[in-house]
Structures are given as C-alpha cells and as structure tokens.
Amino acid sequence: MANRENTIICFGDSITKGYVPFLEEEIEKDPQYVDFRIVNEGIGGETSQDGLKRINKITACNPKIVIVGFGMNDACGSKDVSIEEFEGNMLKIVKALQDRGAEVRLLTMHPIITYNPIEILNSPIDKFNKTIREISLQRHIKLININYFWKREFKNITGGLRDKIHPNEKGNKLYAKIISKYLKRRSTIILWQYNGHPCACNYHCPYCLSDPRKQKGDHFWGTIEKWRKALKKTFGDQRLVLYLANGEPTIGKNFLDVLNMVGDEPAWSIRMTSNISQPLDKIVKTKVAKEGRLDINASFHPTMVNKEDFLKQILFLRKNGIEVPVVYVMWPPFFERFEEDFEFFNRHKFLVHMRRFQGFYRRRKYPQAYTEKERRFMARYMDDATIKYMLSFEPSFGKLTWSGMDFFILDSKGNVGYCDDLRPDRHCLGNVFRDFKPFTEPRPFPKHFVSDTTVDGVANFLELNYEQLDKRNNVMFFARQGGVYRTADGVFYKNMNINLDDPRVRTEYRFPPRNLRDCYYIFRYQDRDLGVKVRDVLFFLTPDSIKKGLDKVEYKIRRSIFLRSFLKKLLKIVRI
C-alpha cells in the first residue's frame, strides 16, 4: 500500500482510465512529484452509483489526493441514473473521502458529439457539470473544469475525440496537462486588508502611492471570531494563506489577534510585507511562527531607516527561523545608492528583490519614464518574470489568470476583489459575510489599463506557467522560478550578464524598442497580444517632447482631482 503522503488516486470511469497514463508522463517531468505514485482506479462503463460501491476500497488506501471523475455514464449511458441520484452519490463519495482527510478534486466532463437536436441546446452534460460545480462550492473543494479548457483548446470539439464520447490522444493529453496544473494549486491565498484601506502606516515614504494623511488610525471591522467563521464558511477546510500587506500591518491593534487566530487553525498560514520597524519579540513567539507557518517580506525604505538598524531586525528574524527577502522599490533618486545597499545586504546573503517604482517623479510617469540605461541596470538584479511583467507597464487585460479562483484581495468589510491592482472598490466579486463564491475556472483578466504587478498576481497568469506561491516565502519562491535564489555561497542572480543588445532577448524580456530592427522582432514574437506590440512600437515612434508633455498633462489632471477632493472636504468642515 502506498504511503499517504505520495498517493494520488484517479477515481472514475473509462475517461479516467484513458487519461491516467498521460498524467503519469506529465508529472514525471516535475521534480516535486518524483516520489508520488498515481493509482488508476478508472473502470469503463461505471456510473457514480458504481463508484459509491467502491468507495471503501478507495478510502482504505488512505490517499493524499483523489481526483474524482464520474458522470459521463450517468448522463449519457444506458443505465438510468437521475441527476438527483447522481448528486446524492457524488456528495456521499466526496464526504467519505474528506472524512479520511483526502484532498478531493472534482472533474467536469468534456463536450461530446450528439445528433439529437434537443440535446444540442439542452445537453445533459451541461446539467451534470452544473451539479458538479455546485458540489465543489458546497463542499469547498477544487474543481478541475475540463469542459472549460476543452472548449478553449478545440475550436471544434471533435478535435479531442476518437468517437462520440472518448478522448483521443490530444484529448487525453489535455486532461493530463490541466490536471497537473491544478495539482500544483493546493492553497487559497487571500490578500487581507485587515486594518482598512489604506492601512495605517508609521512611515511616510516620498514614493508611496497612498496619501499619508489617510494612513492613520485603526480600521479593523467586526471581531476575530466573526472573521474566523466567515472564512471557514466560505472556504471550508481548505489550506488558507492570509497575506497581510499595504501600509504597515504590524501596527494594527488586532495584529497579534490575527496571528493567534491563524495559529489555532492548522491548515492556515500567514505571510506579510512589513517594514519590520516594530519590536519582533512577540511575533516570533506566536504559535504560527514557531510552527513555521509565518513568512515575512522585509521592505527596506532608505528614506525612513538606516540599513544597519534594518539589518539587525532581519538578522533577528533569521535567528528565529524566518528567512526574509529585502524588498527594494527603485525610486529614481535611489539609483545613486543602490549598489552600496545591495552589497551591504548581499554580504549577509539576503536576497534583494528589486521592484519598479510606480507614480510621478519630477512630473514624469514611471515605470514608463525609466531610461534605457536605468532599465539595463535594474534588469541585472531582477528575475525573469519581474523584468517581463513588472519593469515595464505590461497590460493584464485578457490574460488568463487564477486570480478570482484561488487568489483574492479582501477588504476590511469582507468585500472581495481580484488582486491588489484591482481591488473590491473597482471590481467586487462578492462578500465573504454574505454571498461570495469563487470562480470555478481561470478567467481572462477583466479590466483595461491595469498592470497587475504583485508577485502573486503575475504568478497567477497561466501563460507564465509558474507554480502557486504557497511554498514558504512567496517572493523568494517567485524569484527562484525566474532564476534568482539563495545558495550556500550567497544569492545567485541569473540576469547579471544578460545581453540586452540582442533584439531577440530584448523582445523576450519586453524591453522597449530602440530602433526599427527591435520593432521588427517585436512583431515577430508570438507570445504577446498584437495590441500590446502596436502600443510598444507607437510609444517608440512618439517624440520625447510629446511623451513629457503628456506626462505633465496627466500629472496636472491628477493634481486637480486631488485638489477638488481636498476642497470639497474643506467645505464640509467649514459648513459644520
């Protein structure tokens, strides 16, 4: 019998039996599954009724993960299984597996060929898939929506079929590819603005996008127990990673209560981005820290703290088992001092994660206003995805993303948004205290003129094919996948000697064109949207004087909006 920690059971009918050999090939390529064993429990012709009869055999194996795929024979077979009976059978199967502590994944069914005119408009497959989705939401388990990906992959559904129902080699390979992606996404990550928006902050950095006058006071809403119940009601027993960022999370009155709440839930963990200016003794003594379920990204703000004091704090965390990366925002005045700061932290083997600056400096809009020399300098210290998606303003619109499915931003009132760059006030998905239901599949990013530049947001784009950032520190795991990682001798930066004179390399890393040859390679590059290519070329063709003029106009507009808002508030005060 296989060890629970490395057993994946694929439980279902002939569809399951067919895709498993391809899934075995797919996960053999992945180092994290080198010790895993896949058990093929697919039997041709079975319905959910037959599956329920076999459930004791499956639970006796004490599996880590079970992928359940029934319904094709219930919906389209000769055996008479009603949709109501199917739902009852599936709920019993799922409950039996969850009671044994197995992680359950439900498969929807791919489209099939039908010659019945009535079924074309009212397919039993769609009805049964709807039931499968409802069960996944009811039982708080991951849904692998093969039907969705099948329709995206095959413009004509027959492209993946060898007969009316069964997948051919292409269809089975699609099953394997999609299931392997879902196997890597084992957690739900929630960026929680627990202390309001904007969160309180004890720093007032000149490059911060938030208005310092608003970053005061405590804005925690409700009670800790109310939040615990809401999160459990919405996400069940799933692994939750609660991410505290924005402002300074450690100064909230309820900060330690939040850490203790997470510490009491074995399947939950916490991460935060902090300037680590506050005493850290109480933090490292919490249960969640002692059990290795607390990760911290340390933001270094040179205008607010000297690096010697900052170093003492990050060394203290390292001594207590919490390894941190140093997050460094590249505000234009910092170019003169960065190398000295970098060498200082590098001597102590701390990974420095450079971030682009967003906003206005001397009435120029960044990151667009970075010069060629500045971009080249920054790229040396960046991982691949940070260069491609963050250094420039890479539009997120239309990119297929896991955000909204297993990654969200949650404000202090329970409202749910997509990500840090598309918050609930701009695009609300529901409320965890009332009506929120996660998406059951990745969807295209919904807003124009948004560049999702958090490491989690970028890692969620399917085109990047990154693993979910739930393995310890999210920034370091993100950087590692892009070639920047700690070694016994220090930190390795893959792009230190990157050749940005080669137009092919520049195009791959989304660098702005310098000449017509660069423009040519931009249009030849396959992996970018045509509209984005045209934008980059037009930006190159626009004279610098016009760019500066447009930046000044936008700067004045933003200033005027700010002034109008300020005057309205002033008038209200005067009237009072």
Short mmCIF file of C-alpha atoms in Angstrom, two decimals, residues 288-465:
data_model
loop_
_atom_site.label_atom_id
_atom_site.label_comp_id
_atom_site.label_asym_id
_atom_site.label_seq_id
_atom_site.Cartn_x
_atom_site.Cartn_y
_atom_site.Cartn_z
CA VAL A 288 2.08 30.34 13.85
CA ALA A 289 5.74 31.49 13.83
CA LYS A 290 7.04 28.61 15.95
CA GLU A 291 5.32 26.08 13.66
CA GLY A 292 6.90 27.60 10.54
CA ARG A 293 3.64 28.99 9.18
CA LEU A 294 4.69 32.65 9.18
CA ASP A 295 6.59 34.29 6.31
CA ILE A 296 7.74 37.90 6.12
CA ASN A 297 8.87 40.12 3.24
CA ALA A 298 11.03 42.91 4.68
CA SER A 299 10.57 46.24 2.86
CA PHE A 300 13.63 48.46 3.06
CA HIS A 301 12.81 52.18 2.86
CA PRO A 302 16.09 54.16 2.78
CA THR A 303 14.39 57.50 3.44
CA MET A 304 12.95 56.23 6.73
CA VAL A 305 15.58 53.88 8.25
CA ASN A 306 19.32 53.28 8.07
CA LYS A 307 20.44 49.91 6.80
CA GLU A 308 22.37 48.99 9.96
CA ASP A 309 19.19 49.13 12.08
CA PHE A 310 17.25 47.32 9.37
CA LEU A 311 19.90 44.60 9.25
CA LYS A 312 19.57 43.94 12.99
CA GLN A 313 15.88 43.22 12.51
CA ILE A 314 16.27 40.83 9.58
CA LEU A 315 19.14 39.01 11.31
CA PHE A 316 16.90 38.61 14.38
CA LEU A 317 14.21 37.03 12.18
CA ARG A 318 16.78 34.71 10.56
CA LYS A 319 17.99 33.65 14.02
CA ASN A 320 14.39 32.72 14.85
CA GLY A 321 13.89 30.63 11.72
CA ILE A 322 12.25 33.21 9.46
CA GLU A 323 14.29 33.89 6.32
CA VAL A 324 13.27 37.13 4.60
CA PRO A 325 13.94 38.79 1.25
CA VAL A 326 14.73 42.51 1.18
CA VAL A 327 12.15 44.32 -0.97
CA TYR A 328 13.60 47.45 -2.58
CA VAL A 329 11.47 49.95 -4.57
CA MET A 330 13.56 51.60 -7.29
CA TRP A 331 12.59 55.26 -6.86
CA PRO A 332 14.77 57.29 -9.30
CA PRO A 333 16.90 59.03 -6.59
CA PHE A 334 17.91 55.58 -5.26
CA PHE A 335 19.99 54.71 -8.34
CA GLU A 336 22.96 56.54 -6.83
CA ARG A 337 22.95 54.46 -3.66
CA PHE A 338 21.53 51.11 -4.73
CA GLU A 339 24.79 49.27 -5.43
CA GLU A 340 26.14 50.18 -2.00
CA ASP A 341 22.90 48.99 -0.36
CA PHE A 342 22.87 45.83 -2.45
CA GLU A 343 26.44 44.88 -1.49
CA PHE A 344 25.61 45.50 2.17
CA PHE A 345 22.71 43.01 2.17
CA ASN A 346 24.42 40.64 -0.24
CA ARG A 347 27.35 40.24 2.17
CA HIS A 348 24.88 38.78 4.65
CA LYS A 349 23.33 36.53 1.95
CA PHE A 350 19.94 38.24 1.88
CA LEU A 351 18.08 38.12 -1.42
CA VAL A 352 17.28 41.64 -2.66
CA HIS A 353 14.05 41.78 -4.67
CA MET A 354 14.03 44.97 -6.70
CA ARG A 355 10.60 46.43 -7.56
CA ARG A 356 9.76 49.08 -10.10
CA PHE A 357 8.55 52.48 -8.91
CA GLN A 358 5.00 53.45 -9.93
CA GLY A 359 3.90 57.05 -9.88
CA PHE A 360 5.23 60.50 -10.74
CA TYR A 361 8.70 61.82 -10.11
CA ARG A 362 9.56 65.31 -11.39
CA ARG A 363 6.31 65.17 -13.35
CA ARG A 364 7.44 62.10 -15.29
CA LYS A 365 5.32 58.96 -15.10
CA TYR A 366 7.06 55.76 -14.01
CA PRO A 367 7.80 52.98 -14.87
CA GLN A 368 7.39 54.25 -18.44
CA ALA A 369 9.89 57.08 -17.85
CA TYR A 370 12.82 54.82 -16.91
CA THR A 371 15.67 55.40 -19.34
CA GLU A 372 17.38 52.65 -21.34
CA LYS A 373 20.39 52.88 -19.01
CA GLU A 374 18.21 52.60 -15.90
CA ARG A 375 16.30 49.60 -17.28
CA ARG A 376 19.51 47.76 -18.14
CA PHE A 377 20.84 48.43 -14.64
CA MET A 378 17.67 47.17 -12.96
CA ALA A 379 17.39 44.04 -15.12
CA ARG A 380 20.72 42.74 -13.76
CA TYR A 381 19.19 42.35 -10.29
CA MET A 382 15.78 41.08 -11.37
CA ASP A 383 14.36 37.62 -12.01
CA ASP A 384 12.81 36.81 -15.39
CA ALA A 385 9.14 37.49 -14.58
CA THR A 386 9.93 40.74 -12.75
CA ILE A 387 11.64 42.05 -15.90
CA LYS A 388 8.93 40.82 -18.27
CA TYR A 389 5.82 41.76 -16.33
CA MET A 390 6.82 44.47 -13.84
CA LEU A 391 9.70 46.56 -15.17
CA SER A 392 7.51 47.87 -17.99
CA PHE A 393 3.79 48.51 -17.90
CA GLU A 394 2.68 45.10 -19.20
CA PRO A 395 -1.15 45.17 -19.59
CA SER A 396 -3.03 42.45 -17.74
CA PHE A 397 -6.29 42.69 -19.70
CA GLY A 398 -7.28 39.41 -21.33
CA LYS A 399 -4.58 37.29 -19.69
CA LEU A 400 -6.00 34.06 -18.32
CA THR A 401 -5.47 34.18 -14.54
CA TRP A 402 -6.06 32.08 -11.44
CA SER A 403 -6.99 35.31 -9.59
CA GLY A 404 -10.66 35.16 -8.65
CA MET A 405 -10.46 31.37 -8.31
CA ASP A 406 -7.87 30.69 -5.60
CA PHE A 407 -6.37 34.14 -5.09
CA PHE A 408 -8.30 37.22 -3.89
CA ILE A 409 -7.98 40.54 -2.15
CA LEU A 410 -10.25 41.02 0.85
CA ASP A 411 -11.01 44.43 2.32
CA SER A 412 -11.80 45.20 5.97
CA LYS A 413 -15.57 44.84 5.41
CA GLY A 414 -15.36 41.42 3.73
CA ASN A 415 -15.65 42.62 0.11
CA VAL A 416 -13.67 40.51 -2.35
CA GLY A 417 -11.66 41.76 -5.33
CA TYR A 418 -9.33 40.24 -7.92
CA CYS A 419 -5.92 41.41 -6.76
CA ASP A 420 -4.01 44.34 -5.26
CA ASP A 421 -4.24 46.25 -8.55
CA LEU A 422 -7.97 45.53 -8.96
CA ARG A 423 -9.48 45.95 -5.53
CA PRO A 424 -13.12 45.48 -4.43
CA ASP A 425 -13.92 49.19 -4.83
CA ARG A 426 -13.16 48.80 -8.57
CA HIS A 427 -14.30 45.23 -9.25
CA CYS A 428 -16.20 43.47 -6.46
CA LEU A 429 -16.72 39.69 -6.65
CA GLY A 430 -18.90 39.42 -3.55
CA ASN A 431 -18.64 39.47 0.23
CA VAL A 432 -17.41 36.65 2.49
CA PHE A 433 -20.06 37.52 5.09
CA ARG A 434 -22.89 37.19 2.55
CA ASP A 435 -22.68 35.88 -0.99
CA PHE A 436 -19.15 35.22 -2.23
CA LYS A 437 -18.46 32.19 -4.43
CA PRO A 438 -15.04 31.76 -6.06
CA PHE A 439 -14.76 31.18 -9.80
CA THR A 440 -14.59 27.53 -10.80
CA GLU A 441 -12.00 28.11 -13.53
CA PRO A 442 -9.36 30.65 -14.55
CA ARG A 443 -10.80 33.60 -16.45
CA PRO A 444 -9.40 36.47 -18.54
CA PHE A 445 -8.30 39.50 -16.53
CA PRO A 446 -11.32 41.82 -16.86
CA LYS A 447 -10.05 45.42 -16.88
CA HIS A 448 -8.20 47.61 -19.36
CA PHE A 449 -5.35 49.94 -18.28
CA VAL A 450 -4.36 47.71 -15.35
CA SER A 451 -0.93 46.13 -14.91
CA ASP A 452 -1.09 43.57 -12.12
CA THR A 453 2.42 43.82 -10.69
CA THR A 454 2.37 41.94 -7.40
CA VAL A 455 4.37 38.71 -7.39
CA ASP A 456 1.23 36.67 -6.71
CA GLY A 457 -0.73 38.47 -9.42
CA VAL A 458 1.97 37.83 -12.01
CA ALA A 459 2.46 34.20 -10.93
CA ASN A 460 -1.28 33.69 -11.42
CA PHE A 461 -1.08 34.26 -15.20
CA LEU A 462 -1.40 30.86 -16.84
CA GLU A 463 0.86 31.89 -19.72
CA LEU A 464 3.78 32.15 -17.28
CA ASN A 465 3.22 28.57 -16.06
#
